[in-house]
Coordinates of C-alpha atoms in Angstrom, one line a residue:
X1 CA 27.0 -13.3 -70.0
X2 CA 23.3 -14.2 -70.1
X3 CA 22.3 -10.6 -70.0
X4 CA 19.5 -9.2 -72.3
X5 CA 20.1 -5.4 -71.4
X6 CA 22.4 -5.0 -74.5
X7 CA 19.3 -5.9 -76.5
X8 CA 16.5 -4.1 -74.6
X9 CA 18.8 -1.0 -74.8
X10 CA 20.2 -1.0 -78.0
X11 CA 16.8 -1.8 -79.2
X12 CA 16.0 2.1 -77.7
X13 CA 19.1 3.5 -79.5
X14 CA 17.6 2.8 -82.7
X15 CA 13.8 3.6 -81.8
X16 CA 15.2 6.9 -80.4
X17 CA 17.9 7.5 -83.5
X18 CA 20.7 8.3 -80.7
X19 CA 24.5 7.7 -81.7
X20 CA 25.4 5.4 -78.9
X21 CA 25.8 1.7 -78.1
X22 CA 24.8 -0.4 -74.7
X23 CA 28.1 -2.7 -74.2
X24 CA 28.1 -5.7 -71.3
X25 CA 31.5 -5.5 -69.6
X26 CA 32.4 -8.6 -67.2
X27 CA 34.4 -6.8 -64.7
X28 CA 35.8 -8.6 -61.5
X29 CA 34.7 -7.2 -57.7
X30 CA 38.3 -6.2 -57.3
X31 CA 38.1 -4.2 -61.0
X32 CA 35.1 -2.8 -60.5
X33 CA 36.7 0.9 -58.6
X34 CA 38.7 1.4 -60.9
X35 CA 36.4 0.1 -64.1
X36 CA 33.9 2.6 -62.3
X37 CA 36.4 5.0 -62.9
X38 CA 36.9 4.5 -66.8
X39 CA 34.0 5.3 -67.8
X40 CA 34.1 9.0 -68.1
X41 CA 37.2 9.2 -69.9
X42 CA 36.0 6.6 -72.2
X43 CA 32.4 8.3 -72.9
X44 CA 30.2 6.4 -71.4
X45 CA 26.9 8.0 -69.9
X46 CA 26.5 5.8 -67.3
X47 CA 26.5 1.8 -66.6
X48 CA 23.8 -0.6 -64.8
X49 CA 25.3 -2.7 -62.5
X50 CA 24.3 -6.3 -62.0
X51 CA 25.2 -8.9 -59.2
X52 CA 27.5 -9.3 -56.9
X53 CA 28.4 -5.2 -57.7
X54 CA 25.3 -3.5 -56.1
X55 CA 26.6 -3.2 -53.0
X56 CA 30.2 -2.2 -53.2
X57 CA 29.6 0.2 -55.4
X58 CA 27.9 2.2 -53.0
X59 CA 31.5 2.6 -51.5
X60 CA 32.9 4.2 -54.8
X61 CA 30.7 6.6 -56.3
X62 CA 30.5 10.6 -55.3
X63 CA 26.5 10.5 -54.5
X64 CA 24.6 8.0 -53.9
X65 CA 20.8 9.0 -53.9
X66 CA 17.9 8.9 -51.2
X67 CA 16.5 5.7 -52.6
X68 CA 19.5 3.9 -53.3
X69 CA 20.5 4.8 -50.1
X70 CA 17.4 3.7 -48.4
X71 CA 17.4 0.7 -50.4
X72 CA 21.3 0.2 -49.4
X73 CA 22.4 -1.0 -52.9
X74 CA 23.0 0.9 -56.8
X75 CA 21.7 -0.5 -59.9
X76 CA 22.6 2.6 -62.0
X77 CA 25.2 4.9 -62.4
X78 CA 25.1 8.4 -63.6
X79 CA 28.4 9.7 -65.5
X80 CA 28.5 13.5 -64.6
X81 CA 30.1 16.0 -67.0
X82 CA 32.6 16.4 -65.3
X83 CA 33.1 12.8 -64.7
X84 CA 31.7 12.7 -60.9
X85 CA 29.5 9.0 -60.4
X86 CA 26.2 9.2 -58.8
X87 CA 24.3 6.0 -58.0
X88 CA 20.6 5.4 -58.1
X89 CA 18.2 1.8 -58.1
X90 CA 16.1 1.5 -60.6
X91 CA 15.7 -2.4 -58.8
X92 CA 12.6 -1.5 -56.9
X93 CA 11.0 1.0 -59.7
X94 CA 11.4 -2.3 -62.5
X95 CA 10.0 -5.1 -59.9
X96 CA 7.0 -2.6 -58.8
X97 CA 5.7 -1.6 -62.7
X98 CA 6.6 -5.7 -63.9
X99 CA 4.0 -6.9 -61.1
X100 CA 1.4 -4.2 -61.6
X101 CA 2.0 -4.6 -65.8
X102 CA 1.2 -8.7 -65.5
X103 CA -1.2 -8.6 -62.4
X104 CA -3.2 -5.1 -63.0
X105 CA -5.6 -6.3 -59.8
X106 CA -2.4 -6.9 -57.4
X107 CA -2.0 -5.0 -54.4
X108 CA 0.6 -5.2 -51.8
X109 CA -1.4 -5.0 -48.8
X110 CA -3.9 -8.2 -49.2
X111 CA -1.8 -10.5 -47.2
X112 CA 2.1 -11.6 -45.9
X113 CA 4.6 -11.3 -48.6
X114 CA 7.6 -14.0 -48.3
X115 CA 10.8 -12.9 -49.6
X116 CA 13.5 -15.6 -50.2
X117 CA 17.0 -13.9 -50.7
X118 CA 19.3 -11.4 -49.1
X119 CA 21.1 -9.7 -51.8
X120 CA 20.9 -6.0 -53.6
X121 CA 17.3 -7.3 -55.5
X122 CA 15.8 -8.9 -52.6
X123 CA 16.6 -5.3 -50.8
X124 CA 14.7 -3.2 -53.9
X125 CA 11.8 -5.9 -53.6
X126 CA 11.5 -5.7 -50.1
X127 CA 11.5 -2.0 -49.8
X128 CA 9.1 -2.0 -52.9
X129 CA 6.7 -4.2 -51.1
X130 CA 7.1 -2.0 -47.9
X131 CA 6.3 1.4 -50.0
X132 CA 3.3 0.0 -51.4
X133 CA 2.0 -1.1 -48.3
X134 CA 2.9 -4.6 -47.5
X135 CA 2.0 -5.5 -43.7
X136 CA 4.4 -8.3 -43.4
X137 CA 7.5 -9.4 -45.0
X138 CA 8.7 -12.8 -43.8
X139 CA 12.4 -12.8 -45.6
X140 CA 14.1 -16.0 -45.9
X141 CA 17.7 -16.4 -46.3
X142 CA 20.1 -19.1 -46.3
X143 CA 22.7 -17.4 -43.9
X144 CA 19.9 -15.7 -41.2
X145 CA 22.6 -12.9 -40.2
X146 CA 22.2 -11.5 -43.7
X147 CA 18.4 -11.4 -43.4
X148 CA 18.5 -10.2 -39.8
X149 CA 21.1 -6.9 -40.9
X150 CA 18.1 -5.6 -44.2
X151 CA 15.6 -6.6 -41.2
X152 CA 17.5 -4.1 -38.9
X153 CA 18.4 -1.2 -41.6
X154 CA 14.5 -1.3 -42.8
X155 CA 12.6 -2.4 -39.9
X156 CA 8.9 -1.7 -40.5
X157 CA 6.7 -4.9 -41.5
X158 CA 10.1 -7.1 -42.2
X159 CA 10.8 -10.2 -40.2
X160 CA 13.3 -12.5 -40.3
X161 CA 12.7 -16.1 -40.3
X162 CA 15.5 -19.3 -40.7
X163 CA 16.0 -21.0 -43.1
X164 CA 14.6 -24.5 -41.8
X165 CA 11.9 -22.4 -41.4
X166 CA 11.1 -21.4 -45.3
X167 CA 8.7 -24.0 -46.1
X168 CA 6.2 -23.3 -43.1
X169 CA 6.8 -19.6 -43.9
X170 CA 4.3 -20.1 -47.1
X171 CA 1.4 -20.6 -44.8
X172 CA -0.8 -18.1 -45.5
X173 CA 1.2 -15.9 -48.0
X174 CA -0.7 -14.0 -50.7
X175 CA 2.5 -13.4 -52.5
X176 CA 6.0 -15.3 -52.7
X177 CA 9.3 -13.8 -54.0
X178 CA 12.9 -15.5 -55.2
X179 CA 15.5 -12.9 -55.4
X180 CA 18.5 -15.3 -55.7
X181 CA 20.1 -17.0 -58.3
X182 CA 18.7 -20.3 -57.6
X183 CA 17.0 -21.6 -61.2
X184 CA 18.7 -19.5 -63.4
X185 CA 20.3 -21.2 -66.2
X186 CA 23.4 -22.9 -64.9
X187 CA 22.6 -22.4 -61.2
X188 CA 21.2 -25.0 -58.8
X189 CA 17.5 -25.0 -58.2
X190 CA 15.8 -23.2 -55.1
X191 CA 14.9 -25.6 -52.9
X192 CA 11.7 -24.9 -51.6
X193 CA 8.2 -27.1 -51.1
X194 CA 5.1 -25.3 -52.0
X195 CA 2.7 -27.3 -50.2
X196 CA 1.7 -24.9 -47.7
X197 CA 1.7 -21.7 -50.2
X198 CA -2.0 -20.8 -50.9
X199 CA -3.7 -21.1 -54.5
X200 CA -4.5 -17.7 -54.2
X201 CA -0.7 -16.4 -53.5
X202 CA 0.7 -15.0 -56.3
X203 CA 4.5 -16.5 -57.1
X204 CA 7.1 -13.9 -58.8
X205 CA 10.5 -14.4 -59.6
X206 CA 13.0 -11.5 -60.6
X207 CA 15.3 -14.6 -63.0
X208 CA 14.6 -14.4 -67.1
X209 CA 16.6 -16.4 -67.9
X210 CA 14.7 -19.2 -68.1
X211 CA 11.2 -17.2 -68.6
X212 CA 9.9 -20.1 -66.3
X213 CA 11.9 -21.2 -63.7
X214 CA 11.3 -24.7 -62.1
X215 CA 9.6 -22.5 -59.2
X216 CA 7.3 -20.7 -61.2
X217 CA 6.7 -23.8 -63.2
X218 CA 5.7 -25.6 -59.7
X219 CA 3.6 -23.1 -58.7
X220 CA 1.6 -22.4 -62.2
X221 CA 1.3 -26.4 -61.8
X222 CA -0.2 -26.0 -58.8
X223 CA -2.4 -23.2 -60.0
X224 CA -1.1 -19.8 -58.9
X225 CA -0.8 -17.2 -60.5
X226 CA 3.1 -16.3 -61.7
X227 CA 5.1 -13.2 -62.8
X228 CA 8.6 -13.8 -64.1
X229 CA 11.2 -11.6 -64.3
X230 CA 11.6 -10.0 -67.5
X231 CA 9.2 -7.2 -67.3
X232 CA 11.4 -6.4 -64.2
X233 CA 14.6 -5.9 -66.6
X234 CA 12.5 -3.9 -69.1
X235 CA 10.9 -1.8 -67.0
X236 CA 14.3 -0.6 -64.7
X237 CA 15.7 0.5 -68.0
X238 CA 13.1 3.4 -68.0
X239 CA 14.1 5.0 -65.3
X240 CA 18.1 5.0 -66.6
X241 CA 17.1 6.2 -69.9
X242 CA 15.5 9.3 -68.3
X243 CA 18.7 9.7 -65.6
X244 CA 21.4 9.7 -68.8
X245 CA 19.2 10.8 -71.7
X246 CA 16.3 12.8 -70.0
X247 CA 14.4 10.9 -72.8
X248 CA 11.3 8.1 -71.1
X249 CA 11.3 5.2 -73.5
X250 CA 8.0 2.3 -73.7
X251 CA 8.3 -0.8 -73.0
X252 CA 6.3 -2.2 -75.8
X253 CA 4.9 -5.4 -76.6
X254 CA 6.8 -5.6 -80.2
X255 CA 10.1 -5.2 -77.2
X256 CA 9.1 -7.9 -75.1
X257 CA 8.7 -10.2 -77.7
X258 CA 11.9 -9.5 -79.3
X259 CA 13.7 -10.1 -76.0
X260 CA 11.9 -13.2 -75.1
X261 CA 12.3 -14.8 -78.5
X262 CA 15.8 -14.8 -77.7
X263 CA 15.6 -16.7 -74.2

């Protein structure tokens, strides 16, 4: 419903002169097998797939690929000629290219990382912040088992912490992370306290809709540095315009603007 992808894509057809169109489709988790299914015989290249569909999806496609499956959820599907699904994320690719695009200087490896979430995005932005080097990952989650099972498939510099824990877990952090829903529009706020997050500690979200979430808003307040989630969106699109196209679009800055003057 709030999605901008329609836009962003749409917004390629025309740059690109291609005859197609980017449609949002609000399919139920018990639809989405057989909605999945569709969308060969109805012509479709491929679909992205947003929350809560990242994960089951894995179960339904033909192929899932290496970093989808290391990631252990699909953000793209791939409509085959002859109408086989193959799933890819394009999660971790967006999140990566969105930090480094608003925070040239960042690096991964300059201190902890605190990830708050245990969904399909907070799996592509953990595994992104492992690949680039990240030495620990403290993840927060409201329901601990969650966080534990990513902390068990991924291992490496991931920990899992409680949630009674999450506002100690800032201590030291040179870079915080909400991956849930908590401060979109319409949602209820993440309930958090910054007070122990450094200055220094960069704060990103992966919500756009608002640009500036009550977090991010806290913590520009407080005088970190903040990265919301937009650039994220546009830059995942990339990667899926190459998979059903084989055509690399830009994301420019005339694109940004157009998306965020509609937020």
């Amino acid at each position: 419903m709030h999605s901008r992808s329609p836009m962003l894509h749409n917004y390629w057809f025309r740059q690109h002169d291609l005859p197609g169109t980017y449609v949002p489709l609000a399919i139920r988790p018990e639809g989405l097998a057989a909605a999945l299914r569709a969308l060969h015989p109805l012509g479709f290249a491929g679909c992205n797939l947003t929350i809560p569909h990242k994960q089951e999806a894995m179960k339904i496609v033909d192929e899932v690929d290496a970093l989808a499956r290391a990631i252990g959820a699909i953000s793209c599907v791939v409509v085959g000629p002859d109408g086989s699904l193959s799933g890819t994320n394009n999660d971790c690719y967006g999140f990566i290219h969105n930090i480094r695009q608003e925070q040239p200087g960042w690096r991964a490896d300059t201190g902890p990382a605190v990830v708050i979430g245990a969904g399909g995005g907070s799996r592509a932005v953990c595994y992104g912040l492992a690949q680039e080097g990240a030495k620990e990952i403290r993840l927060l989650n409201r329901t601990l088992a969650r966080a534990k099972s990513i902390v068990d498939e991924f291992g490496g510099p991931l920990k899992a912490l409680p949630w009674d824990q999450r506002h100690d877990a800032l201590e030291g952090a040179a870079m915080v992370v909400n991956t849930t829903s908590c401060g979109m529009v319409g949602q209820p706020l993440l309930d958090i306290k910054l007070d122990k997050l450094p200055k220094s500690a960069l704060a990103a979200d992966i919500i756009y809709i608002p640009l500036e979430t009550p977090f991010l808003a806290a913590a520009r307040e407080r005088g970190n540095r903040t990265v919301n989630g937009l650039g994220m969106l546009l830059n995942q699109g990339r990667p899926a315009w190459k998979a059903w196209f084989g055509i690399e679009p830009e994301v420019t800055p005339e694109l940004r603007a157009m998306v965020e003057k509609t937020i």
